[in-house]
Coordinates of C-alpha atoms and ligand atoms in Angstrom, one line a residue:
X18 CA -34.3 3.8 -9.1
X19 CA -31.8 3.7 -11.5
X20 CA -31.8 0.2 -13.6
X21 CA -28.8 -1.1 -11.3
X22 CA -28.7 -2.9 -9.1
X23 CA -26.2 -1.5 -7.3
X24 CA -23.9 1.6 -7.5
X25 CA -19.2 1.9 -6.9
X26 CA -18.0 5.2 -6.5
X27 CA -14.1 5.4 -7.3
X28 CA -12.6 2.5 -9.2
X29 CA -9.6 1.8 -7.2
X30 CA -8.9 -1.4 -6.3
X31 CA -10.9 -1.5 -3.7
X32 CA -14.0 0.2 -5.8
X33 CA -12.9 -2.6 -8.1
X34 CA -13.5 -5.5 -6.1
X35 CA -16.5 -4.4 -4.5
X36 CA -18.1 -3.9 -7.8
X37 CA -16.1 -8.0 -8.7
X38 CA -18.0 -8.8 -4.9
X39 CA -21.5 -8.0 -6.2
X40 CA -21.3 -8.5 -10.1
X41 CA -20.6 -12.5 -9.2
X42 CA -23.9 -12.1 -7.0
X43 CA -25.5 -11.8 -10.3
X44 CA -26.5 -7.7 -9.5
X45 CA -26.2 -5.3 -12.4
X46 CA -22.8 -2.7 -11.5
X47 CA -22.9 0.9 -11.8
X48 CA -19.2 2.0 -11.2
X49 CA -18.5 5.8 -11.4
X50 CA -15.1 6.9 -11.3
X51 CA -14.0 10.6 -11.3
X52 CA -10.5 10.3 -13.5
X53 CA -10.5 9.4 -16.8
X54 CA -8.4 6.2 -16.1
X55 CA -9.7 3.8 -13.9
X56 CA -7.5 1.9 -11.3
X57 CA -7.1 4.6 -8.9
X58 CA -3.7 4.0 -6.8
X59 CA -3.1 1.1 -9.2
X60 CA -2.5 2.7 -12.5
X61 CA 0.2 3.2 -14.9
X62 CA 1.8 6.1 -17.7
X63 CA 3.8 7.0 -19.3
X64 CA 4.9 9.9 -17.0
X65 CA 8.1 10.5 -18.1
X66 CA 9.4 9.5 -21.5
X67 CA 7.5 8.4 -24.0
X68 CA 7.8 4.5 -24.0
X69 CA 9.1 4.1 -20.2
X70 CA 6.1 3.0 -18.5
X71 CA 5.8 4.4 -14.7
X72 CA 4.1 3.3 -11.9
X73 CA 1.7 5.6 -10.8
X74 CA 1.3 5.2 -7.3
X75 CA 1.5 1.1 -6.1
X76 CA 4.2 -1.1 -7.8
X77 CA 5.2 -3.6 -5.4
X78 CA 1.9 -6.7 -4.6
X79 CA 2.8 -9.0 -1.6
X80 CA -1.2 -7.7 -0.6
X81 CA -2.7 -8.4 -4.4
X82 CA -0.5 -11.4 -4.5
X83 CA -2.0 -12.8 -1.2
X84 CA -4.8 -10.8 -0.8
X85 CA -7.7 -13.6 0.1
X86 CA -10.7 -12.4 -2.5
X87 CA -8.0 -11.1 -5.5
X88 CA -6.7 -14.7 -5.8
X89 CA -9.8 -16.4 -6.2
X90 CA -10.4 -14.3 -9.1
X91 CA -9.5 -15.5 -12.7
X92 CA -7.7 -12.6 -13.4
X93 CA -4.4 -14.0 -15.0
X94 CA -7.3 -15.1 -18.0
X95 CA -8.0 -11.1 -17.6
X96 CA -4.8 -10.1 -18.5
X97 CA -3.0 -10.1 -14.8
X98 CA 0.4 -12.0 -14.6
X99 CA 3.0 -11.2 -11.6
X100 CA 6.8 -11.5 -12.0
X101 CA 8.8 -11.8 -8.6
X102 CA 11.8 -10.2 -9.1
X103 CA 14.7 -12.3 -7.9
X104 CA 14.5 -10.6 -4.1
X105 CA 11.7 -9.2 -3.0
X106 CA 13.7 -6.3 -1.2
X107 CA 17.4 -5.3 -0.7
X108 CA 17.7 -2.7 2.0
X109 CA 20.7 -0.2 2.3
X110 CA 22.4 0.3 5.1
X111 CA 25.6 2.3 3.7
X112 CA 27.5 2.5 0.5
X113 CA 28.7 -1.1 -0.4
X114 CA 26.3 -2.3 2.7
X115 CA 23.3 -4.1 3.0
X116 CA 20.8 -7.2 3.5
X117 CA 18.4 -9.2 1.7
X118 CA 15.2 -10.4 2.0
X119 CA 15.1 -12.8 0.1
X120 CA 12.1 -15.6 -0.6
X121 CA 13.7 -18.2 1.0
X122 CA 13.7 -18.1 5.1
X123 CA 16.5 -19.6 5.3
X124 CA 18.5 -17.6 2.3
X125 CA 17.9 -14.2 4.6
X126 CA 18.7 -16.0 8.1
X127 CA 21.4 -17.4 5.9
X128 CA 22.8 -12.9 6.0
X129 CA 21.7 -11.8 9.0
X130 CA 24.6 -13.8 10.9
X131 CA 24.3 -14.3 14.8
X132 CA 20.1 -13.5 14.4
X133 CA 20.4 -15.2 11.2
X134 CA 18.7 -18.3 13.3
X135 CA 16.3 -16.6 15.8
X136 CA 15.4 -15.1 12.6
X137 CA 14.5 -18.8 10.9
X138 CA 12.2 -20.0 13.8
X139 CA 10.6 -16.7 14.4
X140 CA 9.8 -16.4 10.0
X141 CA 9.1 -20.1 10.1
X142 CA 6.8 -20.3 12.8
X143 CA 4.9 -17.9 11.1
X144 CA 4.9 -19.0 8.1
X145 CA 3.3 -22.0 8.7
X146 CA 0.3 -20.0 10.4
X147 CA -0.4 -17.8 7.6
X148 CA -3.1 -19.6 6.4
X149 CA -5.1 -19.2 10.4
X150 CA -3.8 -15.2 10.4
X151 CA -4.9 -14.3 6.4
X152 CA -8.3 -13.7 7.1
X153 CA -7.8 -11.4 9.9
X154 CA -4.7 -9.9 9.5
X155 CA -7.0 -8.8 6.3
X156 CA -10.4 -8.2 7.5
X157 CA -12.0 -6.0 9.7
X158 CA -11.3 -7.1 13.9
X159 CA -14.5 -8.1 14.7
X160 CA -16.3 -11.7 15.9
X161 CA -14.5 -14.2 17.8
X162 CA -11.7 -15.6 15.7
X163 CA -11.0 -19.3 13.9
X164 CA -7.8 -19.2 16.1
X165 CA -8.1 -17.3 18.7
X166 CA -4.3 -18.4 19.7
X167 CA -2.3 -18.1 16.6
X168 CA -4.6 -14.3 16.8
X169 CA -3.7 -13.8 20.2
X170 CA 0.2 -14.5 20.3
X171 CA 0.7 -12.2 16.6
X172 CA -1.6 -9.4 17.9
X173 CA 0.8 -9.3 21.2
X174 CA 3.9 -9.4 18.3
X175 CA 2.1 -7.0 16.1
X176 CA 1.0 -4.7 18.9
X177 CA 4.4 -3.3 20.1
X178 CA 6.7 -0.8 18.6
X179 CA 9.2 -2.2 15.7
X180 CA 11.9 -0.9 18.1
X181 CA 10.8 -2.5 20.8
X182 CA 11.2 -5.9 18.8
X183 CA 15.0 -5.1 17.3
X184 CA 16.1 -4.8 20.5
X185 CA 15.1 -7.8 21.9
X186 CA 14.8 -9.7 19.5
X187 CA 17.9 -8.9 17.0
X188 CA 21.8 -7.9 18.1
X189 CA 23.2 -7.0 15.0
X190 CA 22.8 -4.3 12.5
X191 CA 21.1 -6.0 9.9
X192 CA 18.1 -8.0 11.0
X193 CA 17.6 -4.5 13.2
X194 CA 18.1 -2.7 9.9
X195 CA 15.6 -4.8 7.5
X196 CA 12.9 -5.4 9.9
X197 CA 12.3 -1.3 9.9
X198 CA 12.5 -0.5 6.6
X199 CA 9.6 -2.4 6.8
X200 CA 8.1 -1.2 9.9
X201 CA 8.7 2.5 8.1
X202 CA 5.3 2.0 5.7
X203 CA 3.5 2.5 8.5
X204 CA 4.6 6.2 8.6
X205 CA 5.2 5.8 12.5
X206 CA 7.8 6.7 14.5
X207 CA 9.4 3.3 15.2
X208 CA 9.0 4.0 19.4
X209 CA 5.4 4.2 18.4
X210 CA 3.0 1.4 19.1
X211 CA 1.5 -1.2 16.5
X212 CA 4.9 0.0 14.3
X213 CA 5.7 -4.0 14.7
X214 CA 3.1 -4.9 12.7
X215 CA 4.2 -3.6 9.6
X216 CA 7.3 -5.1 10.1
X217 CA 6.0 -9.1 10.7
X218 CA 3.3 -8.7 8.2
X219 CA 5.9 -6.8 5.0
X220 CA 8.1 -9.4 5.8
X221 CA 6.3 -12.5 6.0
X222 CA 4.4 -11.5 2.9
X223 CA 7.8 -11.5 1.2
X224 CA 8.2 -15.0 2.1
X225 CA 4.8 -16.5 1.5
X226 CA 3.9 -14.7 -1.4
X227 CA 6.5 -12.4 -2.6
X228 CA 6.5 -8.7 -3.7
X229 CA 5.6 -8.9 -7.2
X230 CA 5.1 -6.8 -9.6
X231 CA 2.9 -6.9 -12.5
X232 CA 3.6 -7.6 -16.4
X233 CA 3.4 -4.2 -17.9
X234 CA 2.6 -2.4 -14.9
X235 CA 0.7 -1.7 -12.1
X236 CA -2.4 -1.0 -14.4
X237 CA -2.8 -4.1 -15.6
X238 CA -4.4 -5.4 -12.4
X239 CA -6.8 -2.6 -12.0
X240 CA -7.1 -3.2 -16.0
X241 CA -7.7 -7.4 -14.9
X242 CA -10.3 -6.2 -12.3
X243 CA -12.2 -4.5 -14.8
X244 CA -12.0 -6.6 -17.8
X245 CA -13.5 -9.2 -14.9
X246 CA -16.1 -7.4 -13.8
X247 CA -17.1 -6.2 -17.3
X248 CA -17.2 -9.7 -18.0
X249 CA -19.9 -10.2 -15.9
X250 CA -22.2 -7.5 -17.1
X251 CA -20.4 -4.1 -15.1
X252 CA -20.8 -0.7 -16.2
X253 CA -17.9 1.7 -16.1
X254 CA -18.7 5.8 -16.9
X255 CA -15.2 7.2 -16.0
X256 CA -14.2 11.1 -15.4
X257 CA -17.6 12.0 -12.8
X258 CA -16.5 12.9 -9.8
X259 CA -19.2 13.1 -7.5
X260 CA -19.8 16.5 -5.4
X261 CA -23.1 15.1 -3.3
X262 CA -24.1 12.1 -2.6
X263 CA -28.0 12.5 -4.2
X264 CA -26.0 12.8 -8.2
X265 CA -25.1 9.0 -7.3
X266 CA -28.1 7.3 -9.3
X267 CA -30.6 5.7 -6.4
X268 CA -29.7 1.7 -6.1
X269 CA -30.4 -0.9 -3.2
X270 CA -26.5 -0.6 -2.9
X271 CA -24.0 2.0 -3.1
X272 CA -20.4 1.4 -2.1
X273 CA -17.9 4.9 -1.5
X274 CA -14.5 4.5 -2.3
X275 CA -13.9 7.6 -0.7
X276 CA -12.4 9.0 3.0
X277 CA -15.1 9.3 5.7
X278 CA -13.7 13.2 4.8
X279 CA -15.2 13.2 1.2
X280 CA -17.5 11.6 2.3
X281 CA -19.3 13.8 5.1
X282 CA -18.6 16.2 2.4
X283 CA -20.8 14.1 0.4
X284 CA -23.2 13.5 2.5
X285 CA -23.4 16.8 3.8
X286 CA -27.4 17.0 6.1
X287 CA -28.1 13.6 5.7
X288 CA -25.7 12.4 8.4
X289 CA -26.6 12.9 11.8
X290 CA -24.3 15.2 13.7
X291 CA -22.1 12.4 15.9
X292 CA -21.2 10.7 12.6
X293 CA -20.4 14.3 10.9
X294 CA -18.1 14.8 13.8
X295 CA -16.0 11.7 14.2
X296 CA -16.0 11.4 10.3
X297 CA -14.6 15.7 10.1
X298 CA -12.1 14.0 12.7
X299 CA -10.5 11.7 10.8
X300 CA -6.7 11.7 11.0
X301 CA -4.2 11.6 7.8
X302 CA -0.7 10.4 7.8
X303 CA 2.0 11.4 6.8
X304 CA 2.7 11.6 2.4
X305 CA 4.9 10.8 -0.2
X306 CA 6.7 12.2 -2.2
X307 CA 7.8 10.7 -5.7
X308 CA 10.0 10.9 -8.5
X309 CA 9.5 8.8 -11.5
X310 CA 13.2 8.4 -13.5
X311 CA 13.6 7.5 -16.9
X312 CA 17.5 6.0 -17.0
X313 CA 20.0 5.1 -19.8
X314 CA 21.3 1.6 -17.6
X315 CA 20.2 0.1 -14.3
X316 CA 21.1 1.9 -11.3
X317 CA 25.1 1.0 -10.2
X318 CA 24.5 0.1 -6.3
X319 CA 27.8 0.1 -4.8
X320 CA 26.9 -3.4 -3.7
X321 CA 26.0 -5.4 -6.6
X322 CA 23.3 -7.2 -4.9
X323 CA 20.5 -4.5 -5.0
X324 CA 20.5 -5.0 -8.3
X325 CA 18.8 -8.5 -7.4
X326 CA 16.0 -6.4 -5.6
X327 CA 12.3 -4.8 -6.7
X328 CA 12.1 -2.7 -4.3
X329 CA 15.7 -1.6 -2.2
X330 CA 14.5 0.7 1.1
X331 CA 17.1 4.0 1.5
X332 CA 17.1 3.8 5.0
X333 CA 20.2 3.7 7.0
X334 CA 20.4 1.3 10.6
X335 CA 17.4 1.1 12.6
X336 CA 18.4 3.7 14.6
X337 CA 18.4 6.0 11.0
X338 CA 15.1 5.3 10.2
X339 CA 13.5 6.4 13.3
X340 CA 15.1 9.9 13.3
X341 CA 14.1 10.4 10.2
X342 CA 10.2 9.3 10.4
X343 CA 10.1 11.0 13.8
X344 CA 10.9 14.1 12.6
X345 CA 8.7 13.7 9.1
X346 CA 5.6 12.6 11.7
X347 CA 5.9 15.8 13.7
X348 CA 6.3 17.7 10.3
X349 CA 9.6 18.8 10.9
X350 CA 11.7 18.0 7.7
X351 CA 14.1 15.4 7.9
X352 CA 17.4 15.4 6.0
X353 CA 17.5 11.6 5.3
X354 CA 14.2 10.6 4.8
X355 CA 13.6 7.7 4.5
X356 CA 13.4 6.4 0.2
X357 CA 11.5 3.7 -0.8
X358 CA 13.1 2.7 -4.3
X359 CA 12.0 0.2 -7.3
X360 CA 13.3 -1.1 -10.0
X361 CA 10.4 -3.1 -11.9
X362 CA 11.9 -2.8 -15.4
X363 CA 14.7 -5.2 -14.4
X364 CA 12.5 -7.9 -14.3
X365 CA 9.6 -6.0 -16.4
X366 CA 11.2 -5.5 -20.1
X367 CA 7.8 -3.6 -21.7
X368 CA 8.5 -1.2 -19.2
X369 CA 11.6 1.2 -21.4
X370 CA 12.4 1.1 -24.6
X371 CA 15.7 -0.3 -25.7
X372 CA 17.1 -2.1 -22.6
X373 CA 16.9 1.8 -21.0
X374 CA 14.9 1.7 -17.5
X375 CA 12.2 3.5 -15.2
X376 CA 12.6 3.9 -11.5
X377 CA 10.5 4.7 -9.3
X378 CA 11.1 6.5 -5.8
X379 CA 9.4 8.2 -3.3
X380 CA 10.4 9.1 0.0
X381 CA 8.0 9.7 3.6
X382 CA 7.9 13.6 4.2
X383 CA 5.2 15.7 5.7
X384 CA 1.7 15.8 4.9
X385 CA 0.4 18.2 2.4
X386 CA 4.8 19.7 2.7
X387 CA 5.8 22.8 0.3
X388 CA 9.4 21.2 0.0
X389 CA 11.1 20.4 -3.2
X390 CA 12.4 17.1 -2.2
X391 CA 13.4 15.6 -5.8
X392 CA 17.5 16.0 -4.9
X393 CA 17.0 14.7 -1.7
X394 CA 15.8 11.5 -3.4
X395 CA 18.4 11.5 -6.2
X396 CA 21.2 12.7 -3.9
X397 CA 20.3 9.7 -1.2
X398 CA 20.5 7.2 -4.4
X399 CA 23.4 9.0 -5.4
X400 CA 25.2 8.4 -2.0
X401 CA 24.6 4.9 -2.3
X402 CA 24.9 4.5 -6.2
X403 CA 27.8 6.4 -7.4
X404 CA 27.6 7.7 -11.0
X405 CA 23.3 7.3 -10.4
X406 CA 22.5 10.9 -11.2
X407 CA 25.0 10.8 -14.6
X408 CA 22.0 7.7 -16.3
X409 CA 19.2 10.0 -15.6
X410 CA 17.2 11.2 -18.9
X411 CA 13.9 12.6 -17.5
X412 CA 12.4 13.0 -14.1
X413 CA 8.2 13.4 -13.0
X414 CA 7.4 15.2 -9.7
X415 CA 4.5 13.9 -7.7
X416 CA 4.4 16.6 -4.5
X417 CA 2.1 15.7 -1.2
X418 CA 0.0 17.8 -3.4
X419 CA 0.3 16.8 -6.7
X420 CA -1.0 13.6 -5.4
X421 CA -4.2 15.0 -3.6
X422 CA -5.2 16.6 -6.9
X423 CA -4.9 13.3 -9.1
X424 CA -6.6 11.5 -6.5
X425 CA -8.9 13.1 -3.4
X426 CA -8.0 9.7 -2.1
X427 CA -5.0 10.7 -1.4
X428 CA -5.4 13.8 1.6
X429 CA -2.0 16.1 1.9
X430 CA -0.6 13.0 0.0
X431 CA -1.0 10.6 2.9
X432 CA -1.2 6.8 0.9
X433 CA -2.4 5.3 3.3
X434 CA -6.4 6.0 3.5
X435 CA -5.1 7.7 7.2
X436 CA -2.7 8.7 9.7
X437 CA -1.7 5.5 12.0
X438 CA -2.2 6.1 15.0
X439 CA -3.6 2.9 17.5
X440 CA -7.6 4.1 17.2
X441 CA -7.7 4.1 13.4
X442 CA -5.0 1.3 12.8
X443 CA -7.2 -1.0 15.2
X444 CA -10.5 0.7 14.3
X445 CA -11.1 2.4 11.1
X446 CA -12.2 4.5 10.5
X447 CA -13.3 5.1 14.2
X448 CA -15.2 2.7 16.8
X449 CA -18.0 1.6 15.1
X450 CA -20.0 -1.3 15.3
X451 CA -19.4 -2.3 11.9
X452 CA -16.4 -0.3 10.0
X453 CA -18.1 -0.5 6.8
X454 CA -21.7 0.6 7.2
X455 CA -23.1 4.6 7.4
X456 CA -26.0 5.8 9.4
X457 CA -27.3 6.7 5.8
X458 CA -29.2 2.6 4.6
X459 CA -27.6 1.1 1.7
X460 CA -24.5 3.4 1.5
X461 CA -21.1 1.2 2.5
X462 CA -17.7 3.2 2.5
X463 CA -15.1 0.6 1.0
X464 CA -12.2 2.6 1.1
X465 CA -7.9 2.2 2.2
X466 CA -9.7 4.1 5.4
X467 CA -11.7 1.0 6.2
X468 CA -10.5 -2.7 7.2
X469 CA -7.4 -3.3 6.6
X470 CA -6.3 -0.3 5.1
X471 CA -3.5 0.6 3.1
X472 CA -2.2 -1.7 -0.2
X473 CA -4.0 -2.8 -3.2
X474 CA -5.5 -6.0 -2.2
X475 CA -9.2 -5.4 -2.6
X476 CA -10.2 -6.5 0.9
X477 CA -11.3 -3.4 2.1
X478 CA -13.9 -3.0 -0.4
X479 CA -14.7 -6.7 -0.6
X480 CA -15.4 -7.0 2.6
X481 CA -17.9 -3.4 2.4
X482 CA -19.3 -5.3 0.1
X483 CA -19.9 -8.4 1.8
X484 CA -21.3 -6.9 4.4
X485 CA -23.7 -4.6 2.2
X486 CA -24.9 -7.9 0.7
X487 CA -25.3 -9.5 4.2
X488 CA -28.0 -6.7 5.1
X489 CA -29.1 -6.9 1.7
Ligands
FAD17 C1 3.3 6.5 -4.5 C2 2.6 5.4 -4.3 C3 2.8 4.2 -4.0 C4 2.1 3.1 -3.0 N1 2.9 2.4 -3.2 C5 2.4 0.7 -3.0 C6 2.2 -0.9 -3.4 O1 3.8 -0.6 -3.8 N2 1.6 -1.7 -2.5 C7 0.4 -1.3 -2.2 O2 -0.1 -2.2 -2.1 N3 0.0 -0.1 -2.3 C8 0.7 1.2 -2.5 N4 0.3 2.4 -2.3 C9 -1.1 2.3 -2.4 C10 -2.2 2.5 -3.0 O3 -2.1 2.7 -4.0 C11 -3.2 2.0 -2.4 O4 -3.7 2.0 -0.6 C12 -4.1 2.1 -3.4 O5 -4.6 2.4 -4.3 C13 -5.6 2.8 -2.4 O6 -7.0 1.4 -2.5 P1 -8.2 2.3 -3.0 O7 -9.6 1.6 -3.6 O8 -9.1 1.8 -1.8 O9 -8.1 4.0 -2.9 P2 -7.5 4.4 -4.5 O10 -6.6 3.9 -5.2 O11 -7.0 6.0 -4.0 O12 -8.9 4.9 -5.7 C14 -9.8 5.5 -5.2 C15 -10.1 5.9 -6.7 O13 -11.6 7.2 -6.1 C16 -12.0 7.9 -6.9 N5 -12.7 8.5 -6.6 C17 -12.6 9.2 -5.4 N6 -13.2 9.9 -4.7 C18 -14.3 10.3 -5.8 C19 -15.6 10.8 -6.2 N7 -16.0 11.6 -5.0 N8 -16.3 10.6 -7.7 C20 -15.8 9.8 -8.2 N9 -14.4 8.8 -8.1 C21 -14.0 9.0 -7.0 C22 -10.5 7.9 -7.4 O14 -9.9 9.0 -8.3 C23 -10.0 6.8 -7.6 O15 -9.2 6.3 -9.0 C24 1.2 3.1 -2.9 C25 0.1 4.4 -2.7 C26 1.1 5.6 -3.8 C27 0.6 7.0 -3.9

């Protein structure tokens, strides 16, 4: 046995949250990270030019701000400061035509024409019920909910497809496109069951928490968590990639911020054959193809209101998004993939020097796609912001395989920790009595391949650590 009470492998937001959960109980925790820097998906680097600080992965944080665990921690004392862009989200429908998700429900409804009243009624109801929903949406589906009727009603709205929701709830292009763009975060065709859940969740959290960015970059989320863990006696070891579980110091609790497939590789014949089979069958979804730009001025959107948004969805109508997501899901190359654009430097002047700016963008593409989507992404932005190409000073590209090379959790470029097929979304990683336990005593899985899934909320790691503490 080592001098530590617990080991966490992987220092993404989930690994760091697991470490914080354990360290708060007085346990001495060792965190082993394969990369030379902490943070996993919450890192910020000068990818293009000196002084241009780009969020490598995660950029917008409704789920971190709203995380029932992270919001309990004194992260502001450890350097974390949230910045709320003027509007969480703009959705570009066509050149000069867009729709906004504002913090305020009434202000959003005012931009939705005939659908405004329906939108206002639905969102006000769910926003009021958020405190009853949060722990179930951001936790494992085990046990009887404290508010079964509310959870069942939200479940019925979420279990259906985005297409069903937009068809039955909304009449106009604007509301349909806005909802569909949020639902597309599921990386599913919009006709798939459960795709509506992402639409409701992201729009609702936009109203309840905003879609904030971290001052200085998403790295501040990781750095503040790491600083908090250090203040509780936690010890970090970076640059050590664990290939075999036997290389992890022996302690009563081990939490792994890795995918089920990676766990199967690490543990090998220590796992029963049935578990190994299920872990190896775990499926990964479509990928991200990411381009970071250093630019000499803000994006010249044809519709200037898009300049008020932290995030812009370059998606078109709900039908356009469904067509692109369906092709991508099938492994085909879409000529007009769904693109997400981040304009953090408009709201945080630490991101770029001398009035210049950073642009963060990624497209949904097939898993492990070898195709170069750089020009496709640039052209999609140019189409809505004529002159954008002339503002570019430098670019940096992450293909799906580049993402995986940097972080083995992004298998084939899948940034969600696993495909969102119905089985894997509800019973993540696969059906078993508890999603975080493994057949090896004291060893738990706490990455985004466990509930509640992708996003920088830390709740997977926190729940895994809570389960470990309960058993210990
Ligand atoms: C391009 C992109 C954009 C995104 N945008 C957003 C966004 O705007 N908002 C949001 O909430 N989420 C976003 N995400 C998703 C978010 O980053 C992830 O869901 C989140 O980081 C998952 O956290 P995690 O701790 O489970 O895993 P990760 O953050 O992936 O961290 C895992 C860590 O474990 C380490 N590791 C893995 N295997 C080993 C090993 N064997 N030994 C040692 N160390 C190991 C890795 O190096 C890594 O540091 C985005 C992701 C990407 C890639």
